[in-house]
Coordinates of C-alpha atoms and ligand atoms in Angstrom, one line a residue:
M1 CA 135.2 50.2 99.0
D2 CA 137.7 48.8 96.5
V3 CA 136.6 45.3 95.8
I4 CA 133.4 43.2 96.1
V5 CA 134.1 39.5 96.0
G6 CA 131.3 37.6 94.3
A7 CA 128.7 38.5 91.8
G8 CA 125.8 36.6 93.3
L9 CA 122.7 38.5 94.4
A10 CA 124.4 40.0 97.5
G11 CA 127.4 41.1 95.4
L12 CA 125.3 42.7 92.7
I13 CA 123.2 44.5 95.2
A14 CA 126.3 45.7 97.0
A15 CA 127.7 47.0 93.7
H16 CA 124.9 49.5 93.6
A17 CA 125.9 50.9 97.0
W18 CA 129.6 51.2 96.0
P19 CA 129.5 52.5 92.5
N20 CA 133.3 52.5 92.1
A21 CA 134.1 49.1 93.5
R22 CA 135.4 46.3 91.2
I23 CA 133.5 43.0 91.4
I24 CA 135.6 39.8 91.2
E25 CA 133.7 36.6 90.4
A26 CA 135.2 33.1 90.3
S27 CA 132.6 31.8 87.8
D28 CA 133.6 32.3 84.3
K29 CA 130.2 33.6 83.2
P30 CA 126.9 34.9 84.6
R31 CA 124.9 32.3 86.4
D32 CA 121.4 32.9 87.5
A33 CA 121.9 30.6 90.4
H34 CA 118.9 31.5 92.5
K35 CA 115.9 29.4 91.3
A36 CA 114.3 29.0 94.7
L37 CA 111.6 31.4 96.0
L38 CA 112.6 35.0 96.2
R39 CA 110.4 37.4 98.1
F40 CA 111.3 40.5 100.1
R41 CA 110.1 41.8 103.4
S42 CA 110.6 45.5 102.5
E43 CA 111.4 47.8 99.5
A44 CA 115.0 48.2 100.7
V45 CA 116.5 46.3 97.7
S46 CA 114.2 48.1 95.3
Q47 CA 115.1 51.5 96.6
L48 CA 118.9 50.8 96.4
T49 CA 118.8 49.2 92.9
G50 CA 116.0 51.2 91.3
I51 CA 114.3 47.9 90.3
E52 CA 110.5 48.1 90.8
F53 CA 108.9 45.6 93.2
R54 CA 105.3 44.7 93.6
K55 CA 103.6 44.7 97.0
V56 CA 101.5 41.6 97.6
C57 CA 99.8 39.7 100.4
V58 CA 101.1 36.1 100.8
R59 CA 98.9 33.4 102.3
K60 CA 100.5 30.4 103.9
G61 CA 99.6 26.9 105.1
V62 CA 100.9 23.6 106.3
W63 CA 99.9 20.5 104.3
S64 CA 99.7 17.0 105.8
G65 CA 99.6 14.1 103.4
E66 CA 98.6 11.8 106.3
R67 CA 95.6 13.9 107.1
N68 CA 95.0 14.8 103.4
G69 CA 94.5 18.4 104.3
F70 CA 95.8 21.6 105.9
V71 CA 96.9 21.5 109.6
E72 CA 97.8 24.1 112.2
P73 CA 101.6 24.5 112.9
S74 CA 102.5 22.2 115.8
I75 CA 105.6 20.9 117.6
R76 CA 105.4 17.7 115.6
M77 CA 105.2 19.5 112.3
S78 CA 108.0 21.9 113.2
N79 CA 110.3 19.0 114.2
L80 CA 109.5 17.0 111.1
Y81 CA 110.2 20.2 109.0
S82 CA 113.5 20.9 110.7
S83 CA 114.6 17.3 110.3
K84 CA 113.6 17.4 106.7
V85 CA 115.3 20.6 105.6
L86 CA 118.4 20.2 107.8
G87 CA 119.2 16.5 107.1
G88 CA 118.1 15.2 110.5
R89 CA 119.1 18.3 112.7
L90 CA 116.4 19.6 115.1
V91 CA 116.4 23.3 115.3
G92 CA 113.4 25.2 116.7
D93 CA 111.7 28.4 115.5
R94 CA 111.5 27.4 111.8
S95 CA 109.4 29.6 109.4
I96 CA 106.7 27.0 109.5
W97 CA 105.3 28.5 112.8
S98 CA 104.2 31.7 111.0
V99 CA 101.3 31.0 108.7
E100 CA 99.4 34.2 109.1
A101 CA 99.0 36.3 105.9
V102 CA 101.9 38.6 105.4
E103 CA 102.8 41.6 103.2
R104 CA 105.7 41.0 101.0
F105 CA 107.4 42.5 98.0
V106 CA 108.2 40.6 94.8
A107 CA 110.9 41.4 92.3
P108 CA 110.4 41.0 88.5
E109 CA 111.3 37.6 87.2
N110 CA 114.4 39.0 85.5
I111 CA 115.9 40.7 88.6
Y112 CA 119.2 39.0 88.0
S113 CA 119.6 40.3 84.5
Q114 CA 118.5 43.8 85.6
L115 CA 121.2 43.8 88.3
L116 CA 123.8 42.6 85.9
A117 CA 122.8 45.1 83.2
A118 CA 123.4 47.9 85.8
V119 CA 126.8 46.8 87.2
G120 CA 128.1 44.1 84.7
S121 CA 130.8 46.3 83.2
R122 CA 132.6 46.3 86.5
I123 CA 132.7 42.5 86.9
S124 CA 135.8 40.5 86.2
W125 CA 134.5 37.0 85.5
G126 CA 136.6 33.8 86.0
E127 CA 138.9 35.4 88.6
K128 CA 139.3 33.8 92.0
F129 CA 140.0 36.6 94.4
D130 CA 143.2 35.9 96.3
F131 CA 142.4 37.3 99.8
K132 CA 146.0 37.0 101.1
A133 CA 147.5 38.9 98.2
C134 CA 145.3 41.9 98.6
S135 CA 146.0 43.1 102.1
S136 CA 145.9 46.8 101.4
A137 CA 142.4 47.0 99.9
N138 CA 139.0 47.4 101.6
V139 CA 137.1 44.3 100.6
V140 CA 133.5 43.3 100.9
S141 CA 133.3 39.5 100.6
T142 CA 130.2 37.5 99.8
A143 CA 132.2 34.2 99.6
P144 CA 131.3 31.6 102.3
L145 CA 132.7 32.5 105.7
H146 CA 134.7 29.3 106.2
T147 CA 136.5 29.6 102.9
T148 CA 137.4 33.2 103.6
A149 CA 138.5 32.4 107.1
R150 CA 140.6 29.5 105.9
S151 CA 142.3 31.6 103.3
F152 CA 143.7 33.8 106.1
G153 CA 144.6 30.8 108.2
L154 CA 142.0 31.6 110.9
S155 CA 141.2 28.5 113.0
F156 CA 137.6 27.4 113.9
Q157 CA 135.9 24.3 115.4
S158 CA 132.5 24.7 113.8
R159 CA 131.4 22.4 111.0
F160 CA 129.8 24.5 108.3
E161 CA 127.1 22.2 107.2
R162 CA 124.9 22.8 104.3
Q163 CA 122.3 20.8 102.4
A164 CA 121.7 21.0 98.7
I165 CA 118.1 21.4 97.5
S166 CA 116.5 20.9 94.2
V167 CA 114.1 23.3 92.7
R168 CA 111.4 22.7 90.1
R169 CA 109.4 25.4 88.5
W170 CA 106.3 25.6 86.4
R171 CA 104.2 28.4 84.8
I172 CA 100.5 28.3 85.5
S173 CA 98.8 30.1 82.7
G174 CA 96.5 32.9 83.9
A175 CA 97.4 32.6 87.6
D176 CA 98.1 35.7 89.8
L177 CA 98.6 34.2 93.2
F178 CA 101.0 34.6 96.2
Q179 CA 100.9 31.5 98.3
T180 CA 103.2 29.2 100.2
I181 CA 102.6 25.7 101.5
Y182 CA 105.0 23.8 103.8
F183 CA 105.2 20.0 103.5
P184 CA 106.9 18.8 106.7
E185 CA 106.2 15.1 106.4
P186 CA 108.9 12.7 105.0
S187 CA 106.4 11.1 102.6
T188 CA 107.1 13.7 99.9
P189 CA 110.5 15.2 99.0
I190 CA 108.8 18.7 98.7
Y191 CA 109.4 20.8 101.8
R192 CA 108.0 24.1 100.5
A193 CA 106.1 25.2 97.4
S194 CA 105.1 28.7 96.5
I195 CA 103.2 30.4 93.8
T196 CA 104.4 33.9 92.9
G197 CA 102.2 35.4 90.2
D198 CA 102.0 32.6 87.6
I199 CA 105.2 30.8 88.7
L200 CA 105.0 27.7 90.9
I201 CA 108.3 26.9 92.7
A202 CA 108.7 23.6 94.5
E203 CA 111.8 23.3 96.8
L204 CA 112.7 19.7 97.4
Q205 CA 115.1 17.5 99.4
G206 CA 116.2 15.1 96.7
P207 CA 114.9 14.4 93.2
A208 CA 111.3 14.9 92.2
G209 CA 109.4 11.7 91.7
E210 CA 106.4 11.1 89.5
D211 CA 103.9 12.0 92.2
V212 CA 105.3 15.5 93.0
L213 CA 102.9 17.2 90.6
H214 CA 100.0 15.2 92.0
T215 CA 100.9 16.3 95.6
L216 CA 101.1 19.9 94.5
S217 CA 97.8 19.7 92.7
R218 CA 96.0 18.3 95.7
A219 CA 97.5 20.8 98.2
F220 CA 97.0 23.9 96.0
G221 CA 93.7 22.7 94.6
I222 CA 94.8 23.4 91.1
D223 CA 95.0 20.9 88.2
L224 CA 98.7 21.3 87.3
R225 CA 98.8 18.6 84.6
R226 CA 98.9 21.3 81.9
A227 CA 101.3 23.6 83.7
E228 CA 104.3 24.5 81.6
S229 CA 107.5 23.0 83.1
L230 CA 110.3 25.6 83.5
G231 CA 112.8 22.9 84.5
E232 CA 114.8 21.7 87.4
A233 CA 117.9 23.1 89.1
E234 CA 120.1 22.3 92.1
Q235 CA 121.2 24.8 94.7
A236 CA 124.3 23.5 96.4
Y237 CA 123.8 26.0 99.4
G238 CA 120.1 25.3 99.7
K239 CA 120.0 25.2 103.5
I240 CA 122.7 26.1 106.0
A241 CA 122.8 24.8 109.6
P242 CA 123.7 27.3 112.3
I243 CA 127.1 27.3 113.9
D244 CA 128.3 28.4 117.3
D245 CA 127.4 32.1 117.4
D246 CA 130.4 33.2 119.4
E247 CA 132.7 31.6 116.9
R248 CA 130.8 33.0 114.0
K249 CA 131.1 36.5 115.4
R250 CA 134.8 36.0 116.3
L251 CA 135.6 35.1 112.6
L252 CA 133.6 38.1 111.3
F253 CA 135.4 40.4 113.7
E254 CA 138.9 39.0 112.9
L255 CA 138.3 39.2 109.2
T256 CA 137.4 42.9 109.5
T257 CA 139.9 44.1 112.1
Q258 CA 142.9 42.1 111.0
F259 CA 142.4 41.9 107.3
G260 CA 140.0 44.7 106.2
V261 CA 137.4 42.2 104.9
F262 CA 133.8 43.0 105.5
S263 CA 131.5 39.9 105.2
L264 CA 128.2 40.4 103.5
G265 CA 125.3 38.0 102.6
R266 CA 123.9 34.7 103.8
F267 CA 127.0 32.5 103.3
A268 CA 129.6 35.1 104.1
C269 CA 127.9 35.8 107.5
W270 CA 126.7 32.2 107.8
R271 CA 123.3 33.3 108.9
N272 CA 119.9 32.7 107.4
I273 CA 119.4 36.3 106.3
L274 CA 117.3 37.7 103.5
L275 CA 118.5 40.2 100.9
D276 CA 116.7 43.0 102.8
D277 CA 119.2 42.4 105.6
V278 CA 122.0 42.7 103.0
V279 CA 120.9 46.3 102.4
R280 CA 120.9 47.0 106.2
D281 CA 124.4 45.4 106.5
I282 CA 125.7 47.6 103.7
G283 CA 124.7 50.6 105.8
V284 CA 126.6 49.1 108.8
I285 CA 129.7 48.5 106.7
K286 CA 129.6 52.0 105.3
R287 CA 129.6 53.4 108.8
L288 CA 132.4 51.1 109.9
V289 CA 134.6 52.1 106.9
K290 CA 134.2 55.7 107.9
S291 CA 134.7 55.0 111.6
T292 CA 138.0 55.8 113.2
S293 CA 137.7 53.5 116.2
Q294 CA 137.0 50.6 113.9
A295 CA 137.6 47.6 116.1
Y296 CA 135.3 48.9 118.8
D297 CA 132.5 49.6 116.3
V298 CA 132.9 46.3 114.6
R299 CA 132.4 44.4 117.8
R300 CA 129.2 46.5 118.5
A301 CA 127.8 46.0 115.0
I302 CA 128.1 42.2 114.9
N303 CA 126.7 41.7 118.4
Ligands
FAD401 C1 116.1 28.1 99.2 C2 116.4 29.5 99.4 C3 115.3 30.5 99.5 C4 115.6 31.8 99.6 N1 114.6 32.7 99.7 C5 114.9 34.0 99.8 C6 113.8 35.0 99.8 O1 112.7 34.7 99.7 N2 114.2 36.3 99.9 C7 115.5 36.7 100.1 O2 115.7 37.9 100.2 N3 116.5 35.8 100.0 C8 116.2 34.5 99.9 N4 117.2 33.6 99.9 C9 118.6 34.1 100.1 C10 119.2 34.6 98.9 O3 118.9 33.7 97.8 C11 120.6 34.5 99.2 O4 120.9 35.4 100.2 C12 121.4 34.8 98.0 O5 121.1 34.1 96.9 C13 122.8 34.5 98.4 O6 123.5 35.3 97.5 P1 125.0 35.7 97.8 O7 125.3 36.6 96.8 O8 125.2 36.0 99.3 O9 125.8 34.3 97.7 P2 126.2 33.5 96.4 O10 125.1 33.5 95.4 O11 126.8 32.2 96.8 O12 127.4 34.4 95.7 C14 128.7 34.4 96.2 C15 129.6 34.5 95.0 O13 130.9 34.6 95.4 C16 131.7 33.9 94.4 N5 133.0 33.6 95.1 C17 133.2 32.8 96.2 N6 134.5 32.8 96.5 C18 135.1 33.6 95.6 C19 136.5 34.1 95.4 N7 137.5 33.7 96.2 N8 136.7 34.9 94.4 C20 135.7 35.3 93.5 N9 134.4 35.0 93.7 C21 134.1 34.1 94.7 C22 130.9 32.6 94.1 O14 131.3 32.1 92.9 C23 129.5 33.2 94.1 O15 129.1 33.6 92.8 C24 117.0 32.3 99.8 C25 118.0 31.3 99.7 C26 117.7 30.0 99.5 C27 118.9 29.0 99.3

């Protein structure tokens, strides 16, 4: 691989798999953009990057302000949650249905700096990669699918809808907990809050009002008045809404077979994947690059 476009988490992880690739990043300096929850389903990222993860058991629940307590997942709660996180869109099978305890892996708080320290010398900051000018290189792109497709003049009908979220974080002195609570009802802007170790992360649709800490205290059963605030941030690509899958696959296929661009990561593939999936997809791309009958294999890999 010659070039990796983007030095977000996917690009930095990919840089470990292709130790000779240059990384081109449009932002002029490092930006630890991911302030939302970050947990892993496996140790794949840890094994690729050499960063040690901790295995934990995560407990989950669904909070109802109306009932003033925890409730079982239900069709009503699922629909409220979908509408809340996707700005009115109703999409089934949201994560809210799975509230059983799960095994997860958590990265150290400074994972971004550790990734940067390992591959930072190969990053060109403040350079917008010009896809059209670089037709002879093998490129892994983590840039959003529609912007990459547009830069090659590929046509599409789908509307790539996203919703910004805001994230508030606190440190809870002495805590060592791994818990997530969903808040599907519209009465609070919080839609999910998680404690990872001693960090409480609330993800919200819209700004946090005065009562947010009170809601979190009630739901978690923890007096949070003395929790240390770690600030508020906005994530522009907080939630992405699905697009037509045939069109999505066509764009991925054409980018690879016509232009040698391999899409990697949540926004590049426009699919709600986790970073564990990025490691799996790196393996797929490596096989495709080696493959001689590339077009046939690409079609099989993205199906
Ligand atoms: C709310 C939320 C919760 C999440 N929870 C988890 C979780 O628990 N576990 C997990 O594994 N994942 C989770 N994720 C997913 C994970 O955070 C994302 O997959 C990841 O942050 C996306 O990183 P990325 O590198 O793919 O994209 P980005 O961070 O968007 O990076 C793409 C980079 O490409 C650059 N770029 C774009 N165009 C160009 C160009 N032409 N030239 C040069 N540079 C360019 C951009 O500046 C950007 O820096 C979550 C995501 C969100 C939003």
